[in-house]
Amino acid sequence: MGSVIWSLLLVVFLQIYIIAATTDAGDSAALKSLMDEWEKAPPSWVGGDPCGDSWVGIGCNDSRVTSVTLPSMKLVGRLSGDISTLSELQQVDLSYNNGLTGSLPTSIGNLKKLTNLILVGCGFNGPIPDAIGSLSQLRFLSLNSNGFTGRIPPSIGNLSNLYWLDLADNQLEGPIPVSSGSTPGLDMLIHTKHFHFGKNKLSGQIPAQLFSSSMTLIHVLFESNKLTGILPSTLGHVRTLEVVRFDNNSLNGRLPLNINNLTSVHDLFLSNNKLTGPLPNLTQMNSLNTLYLSNNSFDSADVPSWFPALPALTTLMMENTQLRGQIPAIFFELPNLQTVLVGNPVCDETGTTRSYCNLPPSNSSPLYSTPSQNCLPVPCSSSQISSPLCRCAYPYTGTLNFRGLLFSAFGNSTPYQILEQSLMHFFQSHQLPVDSVSLSDPRMDPNEYFLLNLRAFPYGQESFNRTGISMIAFVFSNQTFKPPDQLFGPYFFRGDEYEHFSDDPANSKKSSIAIKIGAAAGASVLFLLLVLAGIYAYRQKKRAERATKESNPFAHWDPKKSSGSIPQLKGARCFSFEELKKYANNFSEANDIGSGGYGKVVYRGTLPTGELIAIKRAQQGSMQGGLEFKTEIELLSRVHHKNVVSLLGFCFERGEQMLIYEYVPNGSLSDSLSGKSGIRMDWTRRLKIALGAARGLAYLHELANPPIIHRDIKSTNILLDERLNAKVADFGLSKPMGDSERGHVTTQVKGTMGLFGS
Ligand SMILES: *[C@@H]1O[C@H](CO)[C@@H](O)[C@H](O)[C@H]1NC(C)=O
Ligand SMILES: *[C@@H]1O[C@H](CO)[C@@H](O)[C@H](O)[C@H]1NC(C)=O
Ligand SMILES: *[C@@H]1O[C@H](CO)[C@@H](O)[C@H](O)[C@H]1NC(C)=O
Ligand SMILES: *[C@@H]1O[C@H](CO)[C@@H](O)[C@H](O)[C@H]1NC(C)=O
Ligand SMILES: *[C@@H]1O[C@H](CO)[C@@H](O)[C@H](O)[C@H]1NC(C)=O
Ligand SMILES: *[C@@H]1O[C@H](CO)[C@@H](O)[C@H](O)[C@H]1NC(C)=O
Ligand SMILES: *[C@@H]1O[C@H](CO)[C@@H](O)[C@H](O)[C@H]1NC(C)=O
Ligand SMILES: *[C@@H]1O[C@H](CO)[C@@H](O)[C@H](O)[C@H]1NC(C)=O
């Protein structure tokens, strides 16, 4: 635990220097400032190049950040206004991070290229900034399920490209804005398909101007607000509508007769209002599947004979709606029609015991749960769950919230199976790492949303990594996945926090981490080295020149490859094989202090002066080409800084390739953090080491010529000298290159990313 906190601190310090290697400097700084506002950044957010270093959730084009996609990442903190300087940003998705709070910065209006702004299910509050209206490219705006307050900004009416507008489940109040004079309003959104405003505190009348025949809306959801007055007849002009919800408001007056013209509507929810007058004649609504009219004050009337004649109707809810008289016989002939007429005179007066005069039983036994697929569920340890394919894993979970449905038989498994198949087909065709999905516990919530629990199991592993989770969560937050529309209406998804990221150090198995750290530490520790005093370095150089003249070891370098010339060294000398053999006690096992990675073994040696050295010796199969070896030596020999391990020399003869480094006595930082070295790491020491490592990296980035990007910074690569000064180690070209790359000189360095990697 301590080492995690410490590593975080180190990250913060390192970032000060690392940021801005390749990616646009402004973008790096902006991401850093986002990170500063968060308690924890994703572990892969290390290294100076968000675009080149594969930071999770960051998408780039041409070294500019174009997307930030971090749903369900357990982010905690605020959204920094500096996000506005990511001027090429097109897509932001921070959904399902409950810990993201505070207000939406006004500067977000500067992101002129933004097309998708998705912040579903976070903890944002305060007003929605008016500046949102200047995001003229915006197509997808989802701010639902947060704590936003204040009014709907009229400027949203300026977003003429908007296709999806979801502000549901907030604390928004005041009237629905419509345009007037130079003030924009929602009536201008003629290309928008989705108006989702449910579960807010919107008040006042529904402006007649809001709707017009030029609109192309398919979903108009205003349920559970405080709207008053009548339902304007202009609604009947929006012939594209499919789902209409005004339930649980305080609407009164008569329903407009032309509602009957909405022939594509399949879900119409008007229950829990104060509607009066006669029930309208809805015979033309051929698509109507679900009709909720309960708890209104319609004129007392006979049960309309045309209800059962609506060809698509499966759910008819008419509690407390003043129906009287005889129930048409045809009601009894429609077994698939779920009808609730409880509270009407038609039930009360006749004392009928027909099922539709009772509320449907609230099922206590689960109606559906995806069964195992021809296998026996396996017992799983701890919080793992047996998947439908009977494999234990940590699934990604969440709740699908449907705001409309086209079936009523919740106990029938067919719709769920169709949804499962459609999910799996989607995941597979989009190459997402999902093995199987399960659905469970279908239920209606008090707002008449239909809820289903979803679990997605990881493919070929026990848990998802962050990339996997962010891709899967995005599929739902962006509505890229569309459920089969012959059964399911509009939905939104609430993702749960994921606790078992496979790339989260806290979740890896302790033992395997220890083994990895041990191995890697042992290896890297060995090799690294001591700062050469200037005079000594100079002397060594002279000696190297002499040695060169005497033995001409560079005859091994193929002159035809223009690598025949003597390396241009600064301060490093050439050792002979015999010399090193003696210093390292014949390369005895006792002097073997670990593996150096990429097929290298590291030996401790003692110079005749008594000074210790670390000899990194390439094994058969890990040899570099002559030119690469020379290039590497030249590069490393030029690097001199007290926080960077120094190269003392090399050996290139008798088919050997060896690099000789200063010996760093206290091993790696990871040894100390893990307690292996026995060095106590108090905070003063930690701070000093962090600063030292940062200085070393800053030197490599900014002062070395050519600049060196480490790309493999982690605690095993930071060594501690006798006074616990940090020395950055293991940079360089030591990765063997493939044949195709031979002869190609690069300053790109190898390695895994991240302080938490191993
Ligand atoms: C990347 O940006 C260039 C212009 O800078 C654009 O032409 C290209 O289409 C972009 N590529 C992608 C994948 O967006
Ligand atoms: C919205 O558009 C109007 C003109 O159509 C313009 O005057 C106004 O500044 C715009 N508002 C925003 C917030 O962009
Ligand atoms: C339905 O639409 C037609 C035109 O498409 C119109 O003539 C008719 O009056 C409308 N019905 C109602 C009740 O408004
Ligand atoms: C309902 O309207 C249709 C025409 O749209 C008409 O044929 C039918 O008679 C009306 N039914 C009632 C009960 O008014
Ligand atoms: C109708 O109102 C009653 C009492 O307020 C409530 O219990 C019931 O759930 C409501 N019915 C519907 C369908 O909303
Ligand atoms: C109706 O809306 C109010 C808020 O306006 C909400 O508190 C309540 O839960 C809703 N009731 C139903 C049955 O949807
Ligand atoms: C994350 O998981 C995906 C799929 O399982 C895999 O392709 C990818 O390489 C992993 N990424 C990292 C950084 O481990
Ligand atoms: C987001 O969803 C929209 C439509 O729902 C789709 O057109 C777009 O391609 C999606 N974005 C990505 C990156 O998948």
PDB file of N, CA and C in Angstrom, residues 252-303:
ATOM      1  N   ASN A 252     -53.176  19.355 -17.109  1.00  0.00           N
ATOM      2  CA  ASN A 252     -54.636  19.298 -16.992  1.00  0.00           C
ATOM      3  C   ASN A 252     -55.267  19.607 -18.344  1.00  0.00           C
ATOM      4  N   GLY A 253     -56.569  19.751 -18.353  1.00  0.00           N
ATOM      5  CA  GLY A 253     -57.269  20.032 -19.596  1.00  0.00           C
ATOM      6  C   GLY A 253     -57.426  18.786 -20.464  1.00  0.00           C
ATOM      7  N   ARG A 254     -57.879  19.027 -21.655  1.00  0.00           N
ATOM      8  CA  ARG A 254     -58.181  17.914 -22.556  1.00  0.00           C
ATOM      9  C   ARG A 254     -56.954  17.517 -23.367  1.00  0.00           C
ATOM     10  N   LEU A 255     -56.940  16.272 -23.718  1.00  0.00           N
ATOM     11  CA  LEU A 255     -55.868  15.822 -24.628  1.00  0.00           C
ATOM     12  C   LEU A 255     -56.188  16.330 -26.027  1.00  0.00           C
ATOM     13  N   PRO A 256     -55.180  16.770 -26.776  1.00  0.00           N
ATOM     14  CA  PRO A 256     -55.467  17.227 -28.149  1.00  0.00           C
ATOM     15  C   PRO A 256     -55.946  16.056 -29.005  1.00  0.00           C
ATOM     16  N   LEU A 257     -56.942  16.320 -29.815  1.00  0.00           N
ATOM     17  CA  LEU A 257     -57.524  15.231 -30.615  1.00  0.00           C
ATOM     18  C   LEU A 257     -56.516  14.673 -31.621  1.00  0.00           C
ATOM     19  N   ASN A 258     -55.604  15.553 -32.087  1.00  0.00           N
ATOM     20  CA  ASN A 258     -54.713  15.082 -33.157  1.00  0.00           C
ATOM     21  C   ASN A 258     -53.606  14.158 -32.654  1.00  0.00           C
ATOM     22  N   ILE A 259     -53.634  13.852 -31.379  1.00  0.00           N
ATOM     23  CA  ILE A 259     -52.676  12.861 -30.885  1.00  0.00           C
ATOM     24  C   ILE A 259     -52.886  11.544 -31.650  1.00  0.00           C
ATOM     25  N   ASN A 260     -54.089  11.378 -32.103  1.00  0.00           N
ATOM     26  CA  ASN A 260     -54.478  10.221 -32.912  1.00  0.00           C
ATOM     27  C   ASN A 260     -53.690  10.152 -34.229  1.00  0.00           C
ATOM     28  N   ASN A 261     -53.107  11.276 -34.613  1.00  0.00           N
ATOM     29  CA  ASN A 261     -52.342  11.308 -35.863  1.00  0.00           C
ATOM     30  C   ASN A 261     -50.937  10.735 -35.698  1.00  0.00           C
ATOM     31  N   LEU A 262     -50.534  10.475 -34.478  1.00  0.00           N
ATOM     32  CA  LEU A 262     -49.165  10.000 -34.236  1.00  0.00           C
ATOM     33  C   LEU A 262     -49.106   8.494 -34.479  1.00  0.00           C
ATOM     34  N   THR A 263     -49.096   8.141 -35.719  1.00  0.00           N
ATOM     35  CA  THR A 263     -49.277   6.734 -36.075  1.00  0.00           C
ATOM     36  C   THR A 263     -48.034   5.886 -35.833  1.00  0.00           C
ATOM     37  N   SER A 264     -46.905   6.510 -35.515  1.00  0.00           N
ATOM     38  CA  SER A 264     -45.711   5.696 -35.246  1.00  0.00           C
ATOM     39  C   SER A 264     -45.453   5.500 -33.756  1.00  0.00           C
ATOM     40  N   VAL A 265     -46.252   6.160 -32.933  1.00  0.00           N
ATOM     41  CA  VAL A 265     -45.998   6.058 -31.490  1.00  0.00           C
ATOM     42  C   VAL A 265     -46.307   4.651 -30.997  1.00  0.00           C
ATOM     43  N   HIS A 266     -45.327   4.052 -30.298  1.00  0.00           N
ATOM     44  CA  HIS A 266     -45.627   2.752 -29.691  1.00  0.00           C
ATOM     45  C   HIS A 266     -45.711   2.795 -28.174  1.00  0.00           C
ATOM     46  N   ASP A 267     -45.148   3.837 -27.549  1.00  0.00           N
ATOM     47  CA  ASP A 267     -45.301   3.961 -26.099  1.00  0.00           C
ATOM     48  C   ASP A 267     -45.868   5.343 -25.791  1.00  0.00           C
ATOM     49  N   LEU A 268     -47.014   5.391 -25.156  1.00  0.00           N
ATOM     50  CA  LEU A 268     -47.619   6.670 -24.786  1.00  0.00           C
ATOM     51  C   LEU A 268     -47.928   6.632 -23.293  1.00  0.00           C
ATOM     52  N   PHE A 269     -47.219   7.471 -22.545  1.00  0.00           N
ATOM     53  CA  PHE A 269     -47.359   7.476 -21.088  1.00  0.00           C
ATOM     54  C   PHE A 269     -47.946   8.825 -20.669  1.00  0.00           C
ATOM     55  N   LEU A 270     -49.177   8.828 -20.167  1.00  0.00           N
ATOM     56  CA  LEU A 270     -49.799  10.076 -19.720  1.00  0.00           C
ATOM     57  C   LEU A 270     -50.364   9.926 -18.309  1.00  0.00           C
ATOM     58  N   SER A 271     -50.024   8.858 -17.622  1.00  0.00           N
ATOM     59  CA  SER A 271     -50.605   8.586 -16.309  1.00  0.00           C
ATOM     60  C   SER A 271     -50.135   9.595 -15.269  1.00  0.00           C
ATOM     61  N   ASN A 272     -50.835   9.626 -14.141  1.00  0.00           N
ATOM     62  CA  ASN A 272     -50.477  10.498 -13.015  1.00  0.00           C
ATOM     63  C   ASN A 272     -50.385  11.972 -13.400  1.00  0.00           C
ATOM     64  N   ASN A 273     -51.454  12.451 -14.050  1.00  0.00           N
ATOM     65  CA  ASN A 273     -51.620  13.875 -14.327  1.00  0.00           C
ATOM     66  C   ASN A 273     -53.033  14.250 -13.880  1.00  0.00           C
ATOM     67  N   LYS A 274     -53.514  15.381 -14.348  1.00  0.00           N
ATOM     68  CA  LYS A 274     -54.872  15.801 -13.982  1.00  0.00           C
ATOM     69  C   LYS A 274     -55.693  16.028 -15.234  1.00  0.00           C
ATOM     70  N   LEU A 275     -55.478  15.182 -16.204  1.00  0.00           N
ATOM     71  CA  LEU A 275     -56.146  15.358 -17.497  1.00  0.00           C
ATOM     72  C   LEU A 275     -57.647  15.171 -17.340  1.00  0.00           C
ATOM     73  N   THR A 276     -58.389  15.969 -18.085  1.00  0.00           N
ATOM     74  CA  THR A 276     -59.854  15.919 -18.002  1.00  0.00           C
ATOM     75  C   THR A 276     -60.447  15.730 -19.400  1.00  0.00           C
ATOM     76  N   GLY A 277     -61.739  15.814 -19.466  1.00  0.00           N
ATOM     77  CA  GLY A 277     -62.421  15.692 -20.748  1.00  0.00           C
ATOM     78  C   GLY A 277     -62.526  14.239 -21.179  1.00  0.00           C
ATOM     79  N   PRO A 278     -63.015  14.056 -22.399  1.00  0.00           N
ATOM     80  CA  PRO A 278     -63.220  12.672 -22.863  1.00  0.00           C
ATOM     81  C   PRO A 278     -61.893  12.015 -23.246  1.00  0.00           C
ATOM     82  N   LEU A 279     -61.901  10.714 -23.195  1.00  0.00           N
ATOM     83  CA  LEU A 279     -60.752   9.983 -23.733  1.00  0.00           C
ATOM     84  C   LEU A 279     -60.736  10.194 -25.230  1.00  0.00           C
ATOM     85  N   PRO A 280     -59.588  10.554 -25.798  1.00  0.00           N
ATOM     86  CA  PRO A 280     -59.587  10.736 -27.253  1.00  0.00           C
ATOM     87  C   PRO A 280     -59.729   9.402 -27.985  1.00  0.00           C
ATOM     88  N   ASN A 281     -60.174   9.501 -29.176  1.00  0.00           N
ATOM     89  CA  ASN A 281     -60.301   8.344 -30.053  1.00  0.00           C
ATOM     90  C   ASN A 281     -58.906   8.065 -30.642  1.00  0.00           C
ATOM     91  N   LEU A 282     -58.335   6.934 -30.333  1.00  0.00           N
ATOM     92  CA  LEU A 282     -56.950   6.631 -30.758  1.00  0.00           C
ATOM     93  C   LEU A 282     -56.887   5.555 -31.845  1.00  0.00           C
ATOM     94  N   THR A 283     -57.971   5.366 -32.525  1.00  0.00           N
ATOM     95  CA  THR A 283     -58.020   4.242 -33.480  1.00  0.00           C
ATOM     96  C   THR A 283     -56.955   4.268 -34.560  1.00  0.00           C
ATOM     97  N   GLN A 284     -56.409   5.448 -34.857  1.00  0.00           N
ATOM     98  CA  GLN A 284     -55.400   5.465 -35.938  1.00  0.00           C
ATOM     99  C   GLN A 284     -54.006   5.069 -35.456  1.00  0.00           C
ATOM    100  N   MET A 285     -53.839   4.948 -34.153  1.00  0.00           N
ATOM    101  CA  MET A 285     -52.497   4.690 -33.631  1.00  0.00           C
ATOM    102  C   MET A 285     -52.149   3.209 -33.770  1.00  0.00           C
ATOM    103  N   ASN A 286     -51.871   2.841 -34.992  1.00  0.00           N
ATOM    104  CA  ASN A 286     -51.681   1.428 -35.319  1.00  0.00           C
ATOM    105  C   ASN A 286     -50.453   0.805 -34.666  1.00  0.00           C
ATOM    106  N   SER A 287     -49.513   1.644 -34.281  1.00  0.00           N
ATOM    107  CA  SER A 287     -48.290   1.097 -33.682  1.00  0.00           C
ATOM    108  C   SER A 287     -48.362   1.046 -32.174  1.00  0.00           C
ATOM    109  N   LEU A 288     -49.433   1.585 -31.608  1.00  0.00           N
ATOM    110  CA  LEU A 288     -49.473   1.733 -30.153  1.00  0.00           C
ATOM    111  C   LEU A 288     -49.378   0.385 -29.449  1.00  0.00           C
ATOM    112  N   ASN A 289     -48.380   0.268 -28.603  1.00  0.00           N
ATOM    113  CA  ASN A 289     -48.102  -0.986 -27.926  1.00  0.00           C
ATOM    114  C   ASN A 289     -48.389  -0.865 -26.444  1.00  0.00           C
ATOM    115  N   THR A 290     -47.990   0.255 -25.865  1.00  0.00           N
ATOM    116  CA  THR A 290     -48.121   0.457 -24.423  1.00  0.00           C
ATOM    117  C   THR A 290     -48.830   1.775 -24.186  1.00  0.00           C
ATOM    118  N   LEU A 291     -49.919   1.741 -23.451  1.00  0.00           N
ATOM    119  CA  LEU A 291     -50.688   2.959 -23.198  1.00  0.00           C
ATOM    120  C   LEU A 291     -50.940   3.090 -21.702  1.00  0.00           C
ATOM    121  N   TYR A 292     -50.388   4.141 -21.118  1.00  0.00           N
ATOM    122  CA  TYR A 292     -50.564   4.395 -19.686  1.00  0.00           C
ATOM    123  C   TYR A 292     -51.426   5.641 -19.528  1.00  0.00           C
ATOM    124  N   LEU A 293     -52.639   5.471 -18.976  1.00  0.00           N
ATOM    125  CA  LEU A 293     -53.518   6.625 -18.774  1.00  0.00           C
ATOM    126  C   LEU A 293     -53.974   6.730 -17.316  1.00  0.00           C
ATOM    127  N   SER A 294     -53.455   5.907 -16.440  1.00  0.00           N
ATOM    128  CA  SER A 294     -53.934   5.809 -15.055  1.00  0.00           C
ATOM    129  C   SER A 294     -53.928   7.141 -14.330  1.00  0.00           C
ATOM    130  N   ASN A 295     -54.738   7.197 -13.288  1.00  0.00           N
ATOM    131  CA  ASN A 295     -54.718   8.325 -12.359  1.00  0.00           C
ATOM    132  C   ASN A 295     -54.847   9.671 -13.057  1.00  0.00           C
ATOM    133  N   ASN A 296     -55.887   9.791 -13.880  1.00  0.00           N
ATOM    134  CA  ASN A 296     -56.266  11.077 -14.444  1.00  0.00           C
ATOM    135  C   ASN A 296     -57.741  11.302 -14.117  1.00  0.00           C
ATOM    136  N   SER A 297     -58.254  12.418 -14.542  1.00  0.00           N
ATOM    137  CA  SER A 297     -59.643  12.744 -14.201  1.00  0.00           C
ATOM    138  C   SER A 297     -60.498  12.849 -15.450  1.00  0.00           C
ATOM    139  N   PHE A 298     -60.377  11.862 -16.306  1.00  0.00           N
ATOM    140  CA  PHE A 298     -61.172  11.872 -17.544  1.00  0.00           C
ATOM    141  C   PHE A 298     -62.652  11.823 -17.208  1.00  0.00           C
ATOM    142  N   ASP A 299     -63.455  12.289 -18.152  1.00  0.00           N
ATOM    143  CA  ASP A 299     -64.909  12.202 -17.975  1.00  0.00           C
ATOM    144  C   ASP A 299     -65.292  10.741 -17.803  1.00  0.00           C
ATOM    145  N   SER A 300     -66.257  10.585 -16.941  1.00  0.00           N
ATOM    146  CA  SER A 300     -66.793   9.252 -16.761  1.00  0.00           C
ATOM    147  C   SER A 300     -67.364   8.747 -18.095  1.00  0.00           C
ATOM    148  N   ALA A 301     -66.960   7.571 -18.507  1.00  0.00           N
ATOM    149  CA  ALA A 301     -67.404   7.088 -19.821  1.00  0.00           C
ATOM    150  C   ALA A 301     -67.409   5.570 -19.847  1.00  0.00           C
ATOM    151  N   ASP A 302     -68.083   5.057 -20.853  1.00  0.00           N
ATOM    152  CA  ASP A 302     -68.057   3.606 -21.053  1.00  0.00           C
ATOM    153  C   ASP A 302     -66.671   3.194 -21.537  1.00  0.00           C
ATOM    154  N   VAL A 303     -66.354   1.953 -21.285  1.00  0.00           N
ATOM    155  CA  VAL A 303     -65.081   1.439 -21.787  1.00  0.00           C
ATOM    156  C   VAL A 303     -65.099   1.539 -23.306  1.00  0.00           C
TER     157      VAL A 303
END
